[in-house]
Coordinates of C-alpha atoms in Angstrom, one line a residue:
Y1 CA 0.1 -0.1 0.1
D2 CA 1.3 3.5 -0.9
R3 CA -0.5 5.2 2.1
P4 CA -1.2 4.2 5.7
L5 CA -4.3 2.0 6.4
P6 CA -7.0 2.4 8.8
V7 CA -6.4 0.8 12.2
M8 CA -8.8 -1.5 14.1
V9 CA -8.2 -2.2 17.5
W10 CA -10.1 -5.5 18.9
F11 CA -10.9 -5.9 22.6
H12 CA -12.0 -9.1 23.6
G13 CA -15.2 -10.1 25.8
G14 CA -15.4 -12.6 28.9
A15 CA -17.3 -10.3 31.7
H16 CA -13.8 -8.8 32.3
T17 CA -13.0 -11.9 34.3
G18 CA -12.0 -14.3 31.5
G19 CA -11.0 -14.4 27.7
Y20 CA -8.1 -13.6 25.7
A21 CA -7.4 -12.1 22.2
H22 CA -4.4 -14.4 21.0
V23 CA -6.6 -17.2 19.7
D24 CA -7.7 -18.5 16.1
L25 CA -11.1 -16.7 16.2
F26 CA -9.5 -13.5 16.5
D27 CA -6.6 -13.9 13.8
G28 CA -6.8 -10.6 11.8
T29 CA -5.7 -12.1 8.6
R30 CA -9.0 -12.0 6.7
L31 CA -9.8 -8.5 8.0
A32 CA -6.2 -7.3 7.0
E33 CA -6.8 -8.4 3.4
Q34 CA -9.6 -6.0 3.2
G35 CA -6.9 -2.9 4.0
V36 CA -6.9 -2.3 7.5
V37 CA -4.1 -3.0 10.0
L38 CA -5.9 -5.3 12.8
V39 CA -4.6 -5.1 16.4
T40 CA -5.7 -7.4 19.3
V41 CA -5.3 -6.6 22.8
N42 CA -4.9 -8.4 26.1
Y43 CA -5.6 -6.5 29.3
R44 CA -5.7 -7.4 33.0
L45 CA -8.8 -9.2 34.3
G46 CA -10.8 -10.2 37.4
P47 CA -9.4 -8.5 40.5
W48 CA -6.0 -7.7 38.9
G49 CA -7.6 -5.5 36.1
F50 CA -10.8 -4.2 38.3
L51 CA -10.5 -4.1 42.0
A52 CA -11.2 -1.1 43.7
H53 CA -10.4 -0.7 47.4
P54 CA -10.0 2.1 50.0
S55 CA -6.2 1.4 50.2
L56 CA -5.4 1.4 46.7
S57 CA -7.6 4.8 46.3
A58 CA -5.4 6.1 49.0
E59 CA -1.9 5.4 47.4
S60 CA -3.5 6.9 44.1
S61 CA -2.3 10.2 42.9
H62 CA -5.4 10.4 41.4
G63 CA -7.5 9.3 44.6
S64 CA -9.1 6.1 42.4
S65 CA -8.8 2.5 42.1
G66 CA -10.3 -0.2 39.8
N67 CA -10.4 0.2 36.1
Y68 CA -6.9 -1.1 35.5
G69 CA -8.3 -3.3 32.5
L70 CA -9.3 0.0 31.0
L71 CA -6.2 1.7 31.7
D72 CA -4.4 -1.3 29.8
K73 CA -6.6 -0.4 27.1
I74 CA -5.9 3.2 27.0
A75 CA -2.0 2.4 27.2
A76 CA -2.4 0.1 24.1
L77 CA -4.0 3.1 22.4
N78 CA -1.5 5.5 23.2
W79 CA 1.2 3.1 22.2
L80 CA -0.3 2.8 18.8
R81 CA -0.5 6.5 18.4
D82 CA 3.1 6.7 18.9
N83 CA 4.0 3.5 16.9
V84 CA 1.5 2.0 14.3
S85 CA 2.8 4.0 11.7
A86 CA 5.8 1.3 11.7
F87 CA 3.5 -1.1 11.0
G88 CA 1.8 0.6 8.2
G89 CA -1.3 2.1 10.0
D90 CA -2.6 5.5 10.2
A91 CA -2.7 7.0 13.8
D92 CA -5.3 9.4 12.9
N93 CA -7.8 6.7 11.7
V94 CA -8.1 4.2 14.5
T95 CA -11.3 2.4 15.1
I96 CA -11.8 0.5 18.6
F97 CA -14.1 -2.3 18.4
G98 CA -15.3 -5.2 20.8
Q99 CA -17.9 -7.7 22.1
S100 CA -19.6 -8.2 25.4
A101 CA -17.2 -6.7 28.2
G102 CA -15.0 -5.3 25.1
S103 CA -18.2 -3.5 23.8
S104 CA -18.8 -2.1 27.3
S105 CA -15.1 -1.1 27.2
V106 CA -15.7 0.6 24.1
C107 CA -18.5 2.4 25.5
A108 CA -16.6 3.4 28.8
L109 CA -13.6 4.5 26.7
M110 CA -16.2 6.9 24.9
A111 CA -16.9 8.5 28.4
S112 CA -13.3 8.6 29.4
P113 CA -11.5 11.9 29.2
L114 CA -8.0 9.6 29.4
S115 CA -8.8 8.3 25.8
E116 CA -9.4 11.6 24.2
G117 CA -8.2 11.7 20.6
L118 CA -7.1 8.3 20.6
F119 CA -9.4 6.6 18.4
H120 CA -11.8 8.1 15.7
K121 CA -14.5 5.5 15.3
A122 CA -16.2 2.8 17.5
I123 CA -18.0 -0.4 17.2
G124 CA -19.9 -2.1 20.1
Q125 CA -21.3 -5.5 20.0
S126 CA -23.8 -6.9 22.7
A127 CA -23.1 -4.6 25.6
A128 CA -23.0 -0.8 26.4
C129 CA -22.2 0.9 29.4
L130 CA -25.4 3.0 30.3
Y131 CA -27.0 0.7 32.8
P132 CA -27.7 2.1 36.4
T133 CA -24.4 2.0 38.3
G134 CA -26.2 0.8 41.6
R135 CA -25.3 1.7 45.3
D136 CA -21.8 0.6 44.9
A137 CA -20.8 2.6 41.8
N138 CA -17.2 3.1 42.6
G139 CA -16.9 -0.7 43.7
Q140 CA -15.3 0.0 47.0
Q141 CA -17.7 -1.8 49.2
R142 CA -17.5 -5.0 46.9
G143 CA -13.6 -4.5 47.0
A144 CA -13.3 -4.4 50.6
A145 CA -15.8 -7.7 50.8
L146 CA -13.4 -9.7 48.6
V147 CA -10.4 -8.4 50.4
N148 CA -12.0 -9.3 53.9
N149 CA -12.7 -12.7 52.5
A150 CA -9.5 -13.2 51.2
L151 CA -8.0 -12.4 54.8
A152 CA -10.6 -14.0 56.8
G153 CA -7.9 -16.0 58.5
N154 CA -5.7 -13.1 59.1
P155 CA -8.1 -9.8 59.2
T156 CA -6.7 -6.5 59.5
A157 CA -8.9 -3.6 60.5
T158 CA -7.7 -1.7 57.2
P159 CA -5.5 -3.7 55.3
S160 CA -2.7 -1.5 53.4
A161 CA -2.1 -1.7 49.9
A162 CA 1.4 -3.6 50.7
E163 CA -0.8 -6.2 52.5
L164 CA -3.3 -6.5 49.5
R165 CA -0.5 -7.3 47.4
E166 CA 0.7 -10.2 49.5
I167 CA -2.4 -12.2 49.0
D168 CA -1.7 -15.0 46.7
N169 CA -3.4 -15.4 43.4
Q170 CA -5.6 -18.3 44.2
T171 CA -6.8 -16.9 47.5
L172 CA -7.7 -14.0 45.5
L173 CA -9.5 -16.0 43.0
N174 CA -11.5 -18.1 45.6
A175 CA -12.3 -14.6 47.1
V176 CA -14.0 -13.5 44.0
D177 CA -16.4 -16.3 44.0
S178 CA -17.0 -16.4 47.6
S179 CA -17.7 -12.7 48.1
G180 CA -19.7 -12.4 45.0
W181 CA -17.5 -9.5 43.9
A182 CA -18.1 -10.3 40.1
A183 CA -21.9 -10.1 40.3
Q184 CA -22.1 -6.2 39.4
S185 CA -20.1 -4.3 37.1
R186 CA -16.4 -4.6 37.3
I187 CA -16.0 -1.1 35.6
V188 CA -16.2 1.5 38.1
V189 CA -16.8 5.2 38.5
D190 CA -13.4 5.7 40.0
G191 CA -13.3 9.4 39.6
W192 CA -10.4 9.4 37.1
V193 CA -10.7 7.1 34.4
L194 CA -14.5 7.4 34.7
P195 CA -15.2 10.8 36.3
E196 CA -19.0 10.3 36.5
P197 CA -21.5 7.4 35.3
P198 CA -21.2 7.0 31.6
A199 CA -24.9 7.4 31.5
E200 CA -24.6 10.9 32.8
T201 CA -21.7 11.6 30.0
F202 CA -23.6 10.5 27.3
L203 CA -26.8 12.2 28.5
A204 CA -24.9 15.4 28.6
G205 CA -23.2 14.9 25.3
R206 CA -20.0 14.7 26.7
Q207 CA -18.8 11.3 25.1
A208 CA -16.2 11.0 22.3
K209 CA -17.8 12.6 19.1
V210 CA -17.0 9.5 16.8
P211 CA -19.2 7.6 14.5
V212 CA -20.3 4.3 15.8
L213 CA -21.6 1.0 14.6
L214 CA -23.4 -1.1 17.2
G215 CA -26.0 -4.1 17.7
S216 CA -26.8 -7.5 19.3
T217 CA -27.9 -10.7 18.4
A218 CA -31.5 -12.0 18.6
N219 CA -30.7 -14.7 21.5
E220 CA -28.2 -13.2 23.8
G221 CA -29.6 -14.2 26.9
H222 CA -30.0 -18.1 26.0
L223 CA -26.6 -19.5 27.2
L224 CA -25.8 -16.2 29.0
F225 CA -28.2 -15.4 31.6
P226 CA -29.6 -18.0 34.2
L227 CA -33.1 -19.2 33.7
N228 CA -34.9 -19.2 37.1
D229 CA -37.4 -22.0 36.5
A230 CA -38.6 -21.6 40.2
L231 CA -40.4 -18.3 39.4
N232 CA -43.9 -18.2 39.9
K233 CA -46.3 -15.7 38.2
A234 CA -46.7 -13.8 41.5
D235 CA -42.9 -13.0 41.8
F236 CA -42.7 -12.2 38.1
D237 CA -45.5 -9.7 38.4
T238 CA -43.6 -8.3 41.4
Y239 CA -40.5 -8.2 39.2
L240 CA -42.3 -6.0 36.7
D241 CA -43.8 -3.8 39.1
K242 CA -40.3 -3.1 40.5
T243 CA -39.0 -2.6 37.2
F244 CA -41.4 -1.0 34.9
G245 CA -44.1 0.7 37.6
D246 CA -46.9 1.7 35.9
L247 CA -45.8 0.4 32.6
S248 CA -45.9 -3.4 34.0
T249 CA -49.4 -4.2 32.5
Q250 CA -48.2 -3.1 29.0
V251 CA -44.9 -4.9 29.3
A252 CA -46.7 -8.1 30.2
A253 CA -48.8 -7.9 27.2
V254 CA -45.9 -7.6 24.9
Y255 CA -44.2 -10.4 26.5
A256 CA -47.5 -12.5 26.5
E257 CA -45.8 -15.3 24.4
E258 CA -42.8 -15.4 26.5
L259 CA -44.7 -15.4 29.5
A260 CA -46.9 -18.5 28.4
V261 CA -43.6 -20.7 28.0
S262 CA -43.0 -19.6 31.7
P263 CA -42.4 -16.9 34.3
G264 CA -38.9 -17.5 34.3
F265 CA -38.3 -17.6 30.6
A266 CA -40.3 -14.2 30.4
Q267 CA -38.1 -12.5 33.1
R268 CA -34.9 -13.7 31.4
E269 CA -36.1 -12.5 28.0
I270 CA -37.0 -9.2 29.3
S271 CA -33.7 -8.6 31.2
T272 CA -32.0 -9.6 27.9
D273 CA -33.8 -7.3 25.8
L274 CA -33.0 -4.5 28.6
F275 CA -29.4 -5.1 28.5
M276 CA -28.9 -6.0 25.1
A277 CA -31.2 -4.8 22.3
Y278 CA -32.4 -1.8 24.1
G279 CA -29.0 -0.9 25.8
M280 CA -27.5 -0.9 22.2
R281 CA -30.4 1.1 20.6
D282 CA -30.0 3.7 23.5
W283 CA -26.2 4.0 22.9
A284 CA -27.3 4.8 19.2
S285 CA -29.8 7.2 20.1
H286 CA -27.3 9.3 22.2
M287 CA -25.0 9.5 19.4
R288 CA -27.8 10.7 16.9
R289 CA -28.7 13.3 19.5
Q290 CA -25.3 14.6 19.0
D291 CA -25.7 14.5 15.2
L292 CA -23.1 11.7 14.7
P293 CA -23.3 9.0 12.6
A294 CA -24.8 5.8 14.2
F295 CA -25.4 2.3 12.5
L296 CA -27.4 -0.4 14.3
Y297 CA -27.7 -3.9 13.5
F298 CA -29.7 -7.0 14.7
M299 CA -28.3 -10.3 14.0
E300 CA -31.1 -13.0 13.6
H301 CA -29.0 -15.4 11.7
V302 CA -28.5 -18.7 13.5
P303 CA -24.8 -19.9 13.9
P304 CA -23.9 -23.4 14.9
A305 CA -22.6 -23.4 18.6
F306 CA -19.1 -24.3 19.0
Q307 CA -16.3 -23.8 21.3
I308 CA -14.8 -20.5 20.2
Y309 CA -11.8 -20.6 22.2
L310 CA -11.0 -24.2 21.1
A311 CA -10.2 -24.5 17.6
D312 CA -8.8 -27.8 17.8
E313 CA -12.0 -29.0 19.5
P314 CA -14.9 -26.7 18.6
K315 CA -17.8 -29.4 18.7
L316 CA -20.6 -28.8 21.1
Q317 CA -23.0 -31.6 21.6
L318 CA -26.3 -29.9 22.3
P319 CA -29.5 -31.8 22.7
D320 CA -31.3 -30.4 19.8
G321 CA -28.7 -30.1 17.4
P322 CA -25.8 -27.5 17.0
R323 CA -27.9 -24.5 15.7
S324 CA -30.5 -24.8 18.7
A325 CA -29.2 -22.3 20.6
G326 CA -30.4 -19.5 18.2
A327 CA -28.5 -16.3 17.7
Y328 CA -26.5 -16.6 21.0
H329 CA -24.2 -14.4 22.7
S330 CA -20.9 -14.1 21.0
G331 CA -22.2 -16.0 17.9
D332 CA -21.6 -13.0 15.7
L333 CA -17.7 -13.2 16.3
V334 CA -16.6 -15.7 13.8
Y335 CA -18.6 -13.8 11.1
V336 CA -16.7 -10.5 11.9
F337 CA -13.4 -11.8 11.7
N338 CA -14.4 -14.1 8.7
N339 CA -12.4 -17.2 10.3
L340 CA -15.2 -19.9 9.6
D341 CA -12.2 -22.0 7.8
R342 CA -10.4 -22.1 11.1
F343 CA -13.0 -24.1 12.9
A344 CA -14.1 -27.7 11.8
V345 CA -17.8 -27.0 12.1
D346 CA -20.4 -27.5 9.6
W347 CA -20.8 -24.1 7.7
T348 CA -23.2 -23.4 4.9
D349 CA -23.1 -21.1 2.0
D350 CA -25.4 -18.7 4.1
D351 CA -22.9 -18.6 6.8
R352 CA -20.2 -17.9 4.3
A353 CA -22.0 -15.0 2.7
I354 CA -22.9 -13.7 6.5
A355 CA -19.1 -13.7 7.3
R356 CA -18.4 -11.9 3.9
A357 CA -20.7 -9.4 4.5
M358 CA -20.1 -8.6 8.4
S359 CA -16.2 -8.4 7.7
G360 CA -17.0 -6.3 4.7
Y361 CA -19.3 -3.9 6.5
W362 CA -17.0 -3.3 9.7
T363 CA -13.8 -3.0 7.6
Q364 CA -15.5 -0.4 5.4
F365 CA -16.8 1.4 8.4
A366 CA -13.3 1.7 9.7
K367 CA -12.0 3.1 6.7
S368 CA -14.6 5.6 6.4
G369 CA -17.0 5.9 9.1
N370 CA -19.8 4.5 7.0
P371 CA -20.3 0.6 6.4
N372 CA -22.0 1.0 3.0
R373 CA -20.1 -0.1 0.0
A374 CA -21.3 -1.0 -3.5
D375 CA -21.3 -4.9 -3.2
L376 CA -23.4 -5.1 -0.1
P377 CA -27.1 -4.2 0.9
T378 CA -27.5 -0.9 2.0
W379 CA -27.2 0.0 5.7
P380 CA -29.3 3.1 6.5
Q381 CA -28.2 5.2 9.3
Y382 CA -30.0 4.6 12.2
E383 CA -32.4 7.7 13.2
P384 CA -34.4 7.8 16.8
S385 CA -37.7 8.5 15.1
E386 CA -37.4 5.4 12.9
H387 CA -35.3 2.9 14.3
A388 CA -33.8 1.7 10.8
T389 CA -31.7 -1.2 11.5
L390 CA -29.6 -3.8 9.3
Q391 CA -31.2 -7.2 10.1
I392 CA -28.6 -9.8 9.7
G393 CA -30.3 -12.8 8.5
Q394 CA -31.7 -14.4 5.2
P395 CA -32.1 -11.9 3.8
L396 CA -30.0 -9.3 4.7
E397 CA -32.1 -6.4 4.7
A398 CA -32.8 -3.0 6.6
V399 CA -35.7 -3.1 8.7
L400 CA -37.5 -0.6 11.1
G401 CA -37.3 -1.3 14.5
P402 CA -36.9 -5.1 15.4
R403 CA -38.8 -5.6 18.8
Q404 CA -39.9 -2.1 18.7
Q405 CA -42.9 -2.1 20.7
K406 CA -40.8 -3.9 23.6
L407 CA -37.9 -1.6 23.3
D408 CA -40.3 1.5 22.9
L409 CA -41.8 0.7 26.6
M410 CA -38.3 0.5 27.9
Q411 CA -37.3 3.7 26.5
Q412 CA -40.3 5.1 28.1
R413 CA -39.5 3.9 31.4
F414 CA -35.5 4.3 31.5
A415 CA -35.1 7.2 29.3
P416 CA -38.2 9.3 29.0
S417 CA -36.4 12.6 28.0
A418 CA -35.5 10.8 24.8
N419 CA -39.1 10.4 23.8

């Protein structure tokens, strides 16, 4: 190439507690063949990446702790700004993209003043960062509970940072499980990396002013969120009242089909739509209110389920067959990277067409801030008034508002100012 190429920087998922970037699934060869420089980033995970604690904050010149995994991503972006030209990349045309925890990281980086100017486009797949932060937004209470659990045999009133570093790795991991530390967001509002809850940043229009490509899959919760088979109708109604208030009757009506399966199933589907489909639509809406380009997708194509981190042993034995999990959480990844040939799975011509399209859209967006190119179906820009969305399936086509009634009620409840 006679000019620097657009750079795509990948952040893997895994709930900020697992996963890694150096696997066949994320091999960037097929993307690089389309004229980009592909970078995959590993970052600290679990308590090593996100533990917030009063003693760690006390030793910090910024008075903050936690979010070390986000700082790793920011360090990677700083390094790329200074060095990517040596690899043929354009430091002035960087796209960050990620899925699940990697996507919520993309969202958080858009809200962080420390990443200003380090990227120029953003792609988020199946997780935003705009959910309510709860009572322990800075993570200090959960961090203290984890440390107290780890030091149960040798408690200290307020253990120092040095004492925290003496806890061995296995004890720390055990304390993660027994304290329930990971049950809430690992990303915290630490006052430095994130000075305020990201939802407030986006609502005020203080987020990074970059084009975005965002979306989710149709069956995110199927293998991701627990199904409470014991939930009865009375408990389901209580959940609706607590979550949706005076809209609960309307929400129950639009989820009548799911409720007919079971109250637990309906609750899981509502929670999934709230976190995923609505969360991504809300993120796109925030960007359009700032008059920034936003493109929204919804993947209905059903992939075969397989072990994405085990290319040598990808087979999963599902009772009802490999495509019985629906468009599951992370099922889009192999298509985005167009790495079907690296996994011995029964792919079809439809799978190959989807992979060609998704990798094409993603790289074109990285080049120009617009995913459209002449050899692919038109992908209209998202507008909050119409919710135009690219539906990834057979056929691949633009539709107006997948699950619109359901998501509109969620917007009415959680973002009334956007109506």
